[in-house]
Coordinates of C-alpha atoms and ligand atoms in Angstrom, one line a residue:
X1 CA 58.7 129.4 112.2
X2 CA 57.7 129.3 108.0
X3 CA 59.6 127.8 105.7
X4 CA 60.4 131.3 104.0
X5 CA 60.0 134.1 107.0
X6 CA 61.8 136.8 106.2
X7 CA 62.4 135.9 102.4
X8 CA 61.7 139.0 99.9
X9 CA 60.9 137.3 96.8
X10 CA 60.1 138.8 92.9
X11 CA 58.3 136.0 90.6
X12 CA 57.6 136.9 86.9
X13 CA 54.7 135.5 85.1
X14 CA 52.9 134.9 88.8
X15 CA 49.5 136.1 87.9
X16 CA 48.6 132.4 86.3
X17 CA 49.7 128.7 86.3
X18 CA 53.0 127.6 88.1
X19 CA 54.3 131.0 88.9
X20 CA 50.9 131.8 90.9
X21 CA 50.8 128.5 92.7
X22 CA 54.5 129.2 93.9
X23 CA 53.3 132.6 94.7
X24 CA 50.7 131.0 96.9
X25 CA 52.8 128.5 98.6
X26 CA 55.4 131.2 99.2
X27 CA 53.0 133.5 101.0
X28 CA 51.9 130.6 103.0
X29 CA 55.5 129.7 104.2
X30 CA 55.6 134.0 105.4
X31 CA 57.3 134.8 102.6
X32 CA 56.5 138.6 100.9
X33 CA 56.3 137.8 97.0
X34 CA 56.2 140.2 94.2
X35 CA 53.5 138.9 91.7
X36 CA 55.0 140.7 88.3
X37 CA 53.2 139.9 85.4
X38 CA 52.1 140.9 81.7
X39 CA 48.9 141.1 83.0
X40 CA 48.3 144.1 85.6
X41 CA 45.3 143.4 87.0
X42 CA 45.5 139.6 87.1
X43 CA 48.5 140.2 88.7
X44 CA 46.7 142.7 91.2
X45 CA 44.0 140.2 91.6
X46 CA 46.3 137.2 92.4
X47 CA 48.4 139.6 94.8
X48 CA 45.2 140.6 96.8
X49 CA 43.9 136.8 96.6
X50 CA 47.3 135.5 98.2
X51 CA 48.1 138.1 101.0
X52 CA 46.4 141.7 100.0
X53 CA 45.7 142.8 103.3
X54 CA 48.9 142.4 105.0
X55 CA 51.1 143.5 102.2
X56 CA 52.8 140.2 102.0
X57 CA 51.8 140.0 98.2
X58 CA 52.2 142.9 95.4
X59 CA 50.9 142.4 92.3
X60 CA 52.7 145.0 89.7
X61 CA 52.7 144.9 85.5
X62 CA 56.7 143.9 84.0
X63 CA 57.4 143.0 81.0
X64 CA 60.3 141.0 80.8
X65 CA 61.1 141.9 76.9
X66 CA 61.5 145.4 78.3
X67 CA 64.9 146.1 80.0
X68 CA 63.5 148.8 81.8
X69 CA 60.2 147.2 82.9
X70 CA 62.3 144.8 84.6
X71 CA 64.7 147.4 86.2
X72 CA 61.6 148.9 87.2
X73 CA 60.3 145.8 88.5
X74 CA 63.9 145.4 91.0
X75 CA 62.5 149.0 92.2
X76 CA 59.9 148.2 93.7
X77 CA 60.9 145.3 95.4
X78 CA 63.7 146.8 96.8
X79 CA 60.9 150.0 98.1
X80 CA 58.3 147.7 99.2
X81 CA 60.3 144.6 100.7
X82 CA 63.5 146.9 101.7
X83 CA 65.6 144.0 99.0
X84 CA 65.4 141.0 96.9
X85 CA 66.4 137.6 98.6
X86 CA 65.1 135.5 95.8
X87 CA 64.5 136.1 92.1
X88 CA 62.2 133.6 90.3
X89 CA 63.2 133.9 86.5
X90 CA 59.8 132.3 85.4
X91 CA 57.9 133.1 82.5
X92 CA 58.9 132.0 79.5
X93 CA 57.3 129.7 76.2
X94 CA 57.2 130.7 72.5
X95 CA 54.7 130.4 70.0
X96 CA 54.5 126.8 68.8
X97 CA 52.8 128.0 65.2
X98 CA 56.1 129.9 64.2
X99 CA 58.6 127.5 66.7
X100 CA 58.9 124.9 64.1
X101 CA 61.7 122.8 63.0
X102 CA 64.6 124.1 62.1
X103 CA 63.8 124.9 58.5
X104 CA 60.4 126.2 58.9
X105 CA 61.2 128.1 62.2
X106 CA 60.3 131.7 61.7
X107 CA 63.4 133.7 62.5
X108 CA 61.5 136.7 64.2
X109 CA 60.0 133.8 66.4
X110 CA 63.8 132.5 67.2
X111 CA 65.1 136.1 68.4
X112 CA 61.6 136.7 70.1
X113 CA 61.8 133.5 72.7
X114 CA 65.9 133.9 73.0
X115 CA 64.9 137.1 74.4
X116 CA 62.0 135.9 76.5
X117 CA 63.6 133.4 78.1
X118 CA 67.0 133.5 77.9
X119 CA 67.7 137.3 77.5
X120 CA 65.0 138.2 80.1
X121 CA 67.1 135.9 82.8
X122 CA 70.4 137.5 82.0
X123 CA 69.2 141.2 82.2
X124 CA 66.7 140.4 85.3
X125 CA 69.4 138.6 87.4
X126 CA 72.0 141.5 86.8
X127 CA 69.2 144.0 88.2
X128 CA 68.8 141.5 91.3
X129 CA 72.4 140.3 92.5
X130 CA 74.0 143.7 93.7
X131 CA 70.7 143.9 95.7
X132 CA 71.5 140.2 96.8
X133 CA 75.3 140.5 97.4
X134 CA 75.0 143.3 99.5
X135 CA 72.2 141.5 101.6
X136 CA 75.5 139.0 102.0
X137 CA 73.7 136.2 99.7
X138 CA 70.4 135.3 97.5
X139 CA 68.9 132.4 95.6
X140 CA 68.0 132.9 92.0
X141 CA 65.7 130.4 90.6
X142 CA 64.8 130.0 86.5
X143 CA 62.4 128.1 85.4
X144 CA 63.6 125.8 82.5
X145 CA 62.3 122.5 81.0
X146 CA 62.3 119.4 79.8
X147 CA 62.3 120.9 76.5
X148 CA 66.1 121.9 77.1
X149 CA 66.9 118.2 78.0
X150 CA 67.1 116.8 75.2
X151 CA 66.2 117.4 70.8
X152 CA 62.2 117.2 69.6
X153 CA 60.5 117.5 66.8
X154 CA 59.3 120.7 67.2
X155 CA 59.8 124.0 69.0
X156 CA 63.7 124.3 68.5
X157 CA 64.0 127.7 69.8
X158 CA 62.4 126.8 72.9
X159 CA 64.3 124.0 74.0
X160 CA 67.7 126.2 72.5
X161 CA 66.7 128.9 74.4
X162 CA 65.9 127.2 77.9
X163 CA 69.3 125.1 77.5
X164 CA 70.7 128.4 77.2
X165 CA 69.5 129.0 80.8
X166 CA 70.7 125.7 82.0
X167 CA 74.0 126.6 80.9
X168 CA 73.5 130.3 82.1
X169 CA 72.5 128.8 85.7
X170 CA 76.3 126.8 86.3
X171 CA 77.6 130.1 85.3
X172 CA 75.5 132.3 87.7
X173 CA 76.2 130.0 90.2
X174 CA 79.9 129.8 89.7
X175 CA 80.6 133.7 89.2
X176 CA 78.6 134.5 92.0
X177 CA 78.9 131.5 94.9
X178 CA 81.7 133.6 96.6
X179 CA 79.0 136.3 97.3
X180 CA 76.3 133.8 98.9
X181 CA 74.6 133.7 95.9
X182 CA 72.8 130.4 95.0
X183 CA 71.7 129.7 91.5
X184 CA 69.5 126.8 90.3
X185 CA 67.0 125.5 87.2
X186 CA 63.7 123.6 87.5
X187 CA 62.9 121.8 84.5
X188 CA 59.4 121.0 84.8
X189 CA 57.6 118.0 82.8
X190 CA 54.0 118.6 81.5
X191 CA 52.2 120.6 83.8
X192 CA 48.7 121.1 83.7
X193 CA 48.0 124.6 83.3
X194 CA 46.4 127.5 81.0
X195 CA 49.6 127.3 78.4
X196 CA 49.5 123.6 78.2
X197 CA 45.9 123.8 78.0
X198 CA 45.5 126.6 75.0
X199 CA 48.8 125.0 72.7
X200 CA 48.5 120.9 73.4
X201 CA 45.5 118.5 72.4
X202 CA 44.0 116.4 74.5
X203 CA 45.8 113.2 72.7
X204 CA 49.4 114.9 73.1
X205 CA 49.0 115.4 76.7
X206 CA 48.0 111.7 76.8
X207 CA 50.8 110.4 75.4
X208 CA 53.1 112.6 77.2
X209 CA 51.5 111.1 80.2
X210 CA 51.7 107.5 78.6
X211 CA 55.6 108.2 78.3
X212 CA 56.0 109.4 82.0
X213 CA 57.0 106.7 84.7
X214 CA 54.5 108.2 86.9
X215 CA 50.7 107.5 85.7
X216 CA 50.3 111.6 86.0
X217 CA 50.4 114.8 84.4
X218 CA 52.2 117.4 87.3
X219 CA 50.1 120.0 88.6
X220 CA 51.2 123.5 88.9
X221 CA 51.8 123.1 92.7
X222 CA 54.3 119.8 91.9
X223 CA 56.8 122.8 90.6
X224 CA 55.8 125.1 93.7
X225 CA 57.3 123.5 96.4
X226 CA 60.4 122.8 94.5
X227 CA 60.2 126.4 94.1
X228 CA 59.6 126.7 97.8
X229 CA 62.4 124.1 98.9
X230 CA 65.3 126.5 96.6
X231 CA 63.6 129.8 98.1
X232 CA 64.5 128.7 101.4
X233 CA 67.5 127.8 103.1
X234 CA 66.7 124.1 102.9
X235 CA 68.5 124.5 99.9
X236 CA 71.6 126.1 100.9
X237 CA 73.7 123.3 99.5
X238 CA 72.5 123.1 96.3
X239 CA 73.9 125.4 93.6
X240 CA 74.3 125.2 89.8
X241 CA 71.6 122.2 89.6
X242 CA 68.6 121.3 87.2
X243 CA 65.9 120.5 89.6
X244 CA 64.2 117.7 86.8
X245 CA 60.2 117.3 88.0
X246 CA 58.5 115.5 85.3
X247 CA 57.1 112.0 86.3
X248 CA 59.8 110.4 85.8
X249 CA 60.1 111.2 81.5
X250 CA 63.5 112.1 81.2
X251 CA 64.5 109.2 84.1
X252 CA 63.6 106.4 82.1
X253 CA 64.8 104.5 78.7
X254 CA 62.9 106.2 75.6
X255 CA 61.7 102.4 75.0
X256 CA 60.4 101.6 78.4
X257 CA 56.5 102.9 77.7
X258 CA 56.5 100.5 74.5
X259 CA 58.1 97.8 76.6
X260 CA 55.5 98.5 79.5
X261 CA 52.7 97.9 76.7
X262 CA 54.5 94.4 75.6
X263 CA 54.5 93.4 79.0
X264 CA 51.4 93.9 79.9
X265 CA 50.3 92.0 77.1
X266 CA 52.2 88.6 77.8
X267 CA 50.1 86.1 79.7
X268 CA 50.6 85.5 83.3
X269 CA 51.7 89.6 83.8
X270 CA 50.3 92.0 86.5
X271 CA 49.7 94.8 83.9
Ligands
NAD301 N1 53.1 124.2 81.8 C1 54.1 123.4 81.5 O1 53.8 122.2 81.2 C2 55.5 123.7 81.5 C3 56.5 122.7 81.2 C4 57.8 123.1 81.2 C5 58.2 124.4 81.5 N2 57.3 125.3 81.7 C6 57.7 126.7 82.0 O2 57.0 127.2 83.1 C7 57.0 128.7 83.0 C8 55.5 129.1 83.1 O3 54.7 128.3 82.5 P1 53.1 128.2 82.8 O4 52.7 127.0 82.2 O5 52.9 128.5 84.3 O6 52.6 129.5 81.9 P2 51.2 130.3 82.0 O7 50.9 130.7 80.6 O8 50.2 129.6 82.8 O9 51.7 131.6 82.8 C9 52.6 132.4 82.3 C10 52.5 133.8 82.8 O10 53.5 134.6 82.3 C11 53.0 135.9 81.9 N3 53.8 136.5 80.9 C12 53.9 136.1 79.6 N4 54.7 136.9 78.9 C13 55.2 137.8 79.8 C14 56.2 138.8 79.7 N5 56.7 139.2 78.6 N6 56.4 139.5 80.9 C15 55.8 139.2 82.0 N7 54.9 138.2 82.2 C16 54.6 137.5 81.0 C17 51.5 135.6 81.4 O11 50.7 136.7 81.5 C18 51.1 134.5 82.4 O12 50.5 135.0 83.6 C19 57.6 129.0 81.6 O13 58.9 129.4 81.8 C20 57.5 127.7 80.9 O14 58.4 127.6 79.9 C21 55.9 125.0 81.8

């Protein structure tokens, strides 16, 4: 038997990066995945890519802004797949030419990711759990970051927003344990995909990867099998956690890639 038989999942923002290699994995393990995305037809391409001719993957167009797009989005789950099981709260980001510091951060931008990530979670997770309590139990899982870990220079209503879901995780997970319901974060590291690609130079990324324990920048599939492992009952333990997968960035002292550097200078050392 697959990892996820039986599993009726919904993943936003699956028609690209870390959502669609979840989505892949997830069909692989026999799960049925709902591919909801911005995009329609990239998420009706990715949908008939993965696992079109079974019906195991439907691509369909949500918005997540859009309260109704989402309730629309529960819908069709529930008439395709019979329920949801899992809810991936995925997409999420914020544009990082209005995210500034505090006191050039464009307030329009501020409201705009609250609502993308954080608001999006709230009002999508409300549609799924009656679904999910009356199944007797679900998993929901949100993808967060690093970002909401711990202050940076730039971007504060990103990494406000996706604490915000860190928080709103322990509270999912508390409210709703009683009724089966699991709720966890992943905080992914760098990742390499199209929206680290478009918004980060080439240096940034290298010094991000300079910074990480691990000589590595994740790729999207590093975040998929987390994804996979809290989707399944594998997981069935585990509830109001921040799954942290970032090469080891946050594990570390914020001194220790300087200190590797002097090290491997001195005479006499490995590095
Ligand atoms: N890539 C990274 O390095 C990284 C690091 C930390 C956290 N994350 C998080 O991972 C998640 C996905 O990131 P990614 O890198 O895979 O992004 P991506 O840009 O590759 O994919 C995001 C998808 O979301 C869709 N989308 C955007 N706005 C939407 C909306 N309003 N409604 C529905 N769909 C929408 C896009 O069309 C796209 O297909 C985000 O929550 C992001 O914050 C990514």
């Amino acid at each position: 038997m697959k990892r996820l038989t039986d599993k009726r999942i919904v993943i936003t923002g699956a028609a690209s990066g870390i959502g669609r290699a979840a989505a892949a994995l997830m069909v692989a393990e026999g799960a049925r995945v709902l591919i909801a995305d911005l995009h329609e037809d990239a998420a009706a391409a990715a949908a008939a890519e993965l696992g079109g001719e079974d019906g195991q993957a439907v691509g369909i167009a949500v918005d997540v802004m859009d309260e109704s797009s989402v309730a629309a989005m529960i819908d069709r789950a529930v008439a395709e797949f019979g329920g949801v099981d899992v809810l991936c709260n995925h997409v999420g980001g914020s544009n990082p030419r209005e995210d500034l510091d505090l006191l050039r951060l464009d307030l329009d931008e501020w409201d705009r990711t609250m609502v993308l990530n954080a608001r999006s979670t709230v009002v999508a997770s409300r549609l799924a759990l009656p679904h999910m309590i009356s199944a007797g139990g679900g998993s929901i899982i949100n993808t967060v970051s690093v970002a909401g870990l711990a202050g940076d220079t730039l971007q504060c209503a990103y990494g406000a927003s996706k604490a915000a879901v860190i928080r709103l995780t322990q509270y999912i997970a508390t409210q709703y344990g009683r009724d089966g319901i699991r709720c966890n974060a992943i905080a992914p590291g760098a990742i390499m995909t199209p929206a680290l690609r478009d918004n980060l130079p080439e240096d940034v990324i290298a010094d991000i990867r300079h910074h990480n324990a691990l000589d590595l920048i994740g790729d999207p599939e590093d975040i998929g099998w987390a994804m996979v492992y809290l989707a399944s009952d594998e997981s069935r333990y585990m509830s109001g956690q921040t799954l942290v997968l970032d090469g080891g960035l946050t594990a570390q002292s914020p001194i220790a890639a300087s200190r590797r550097a002097l090290l491997a200078d001195e005479p006499g050392s490995a590095g």
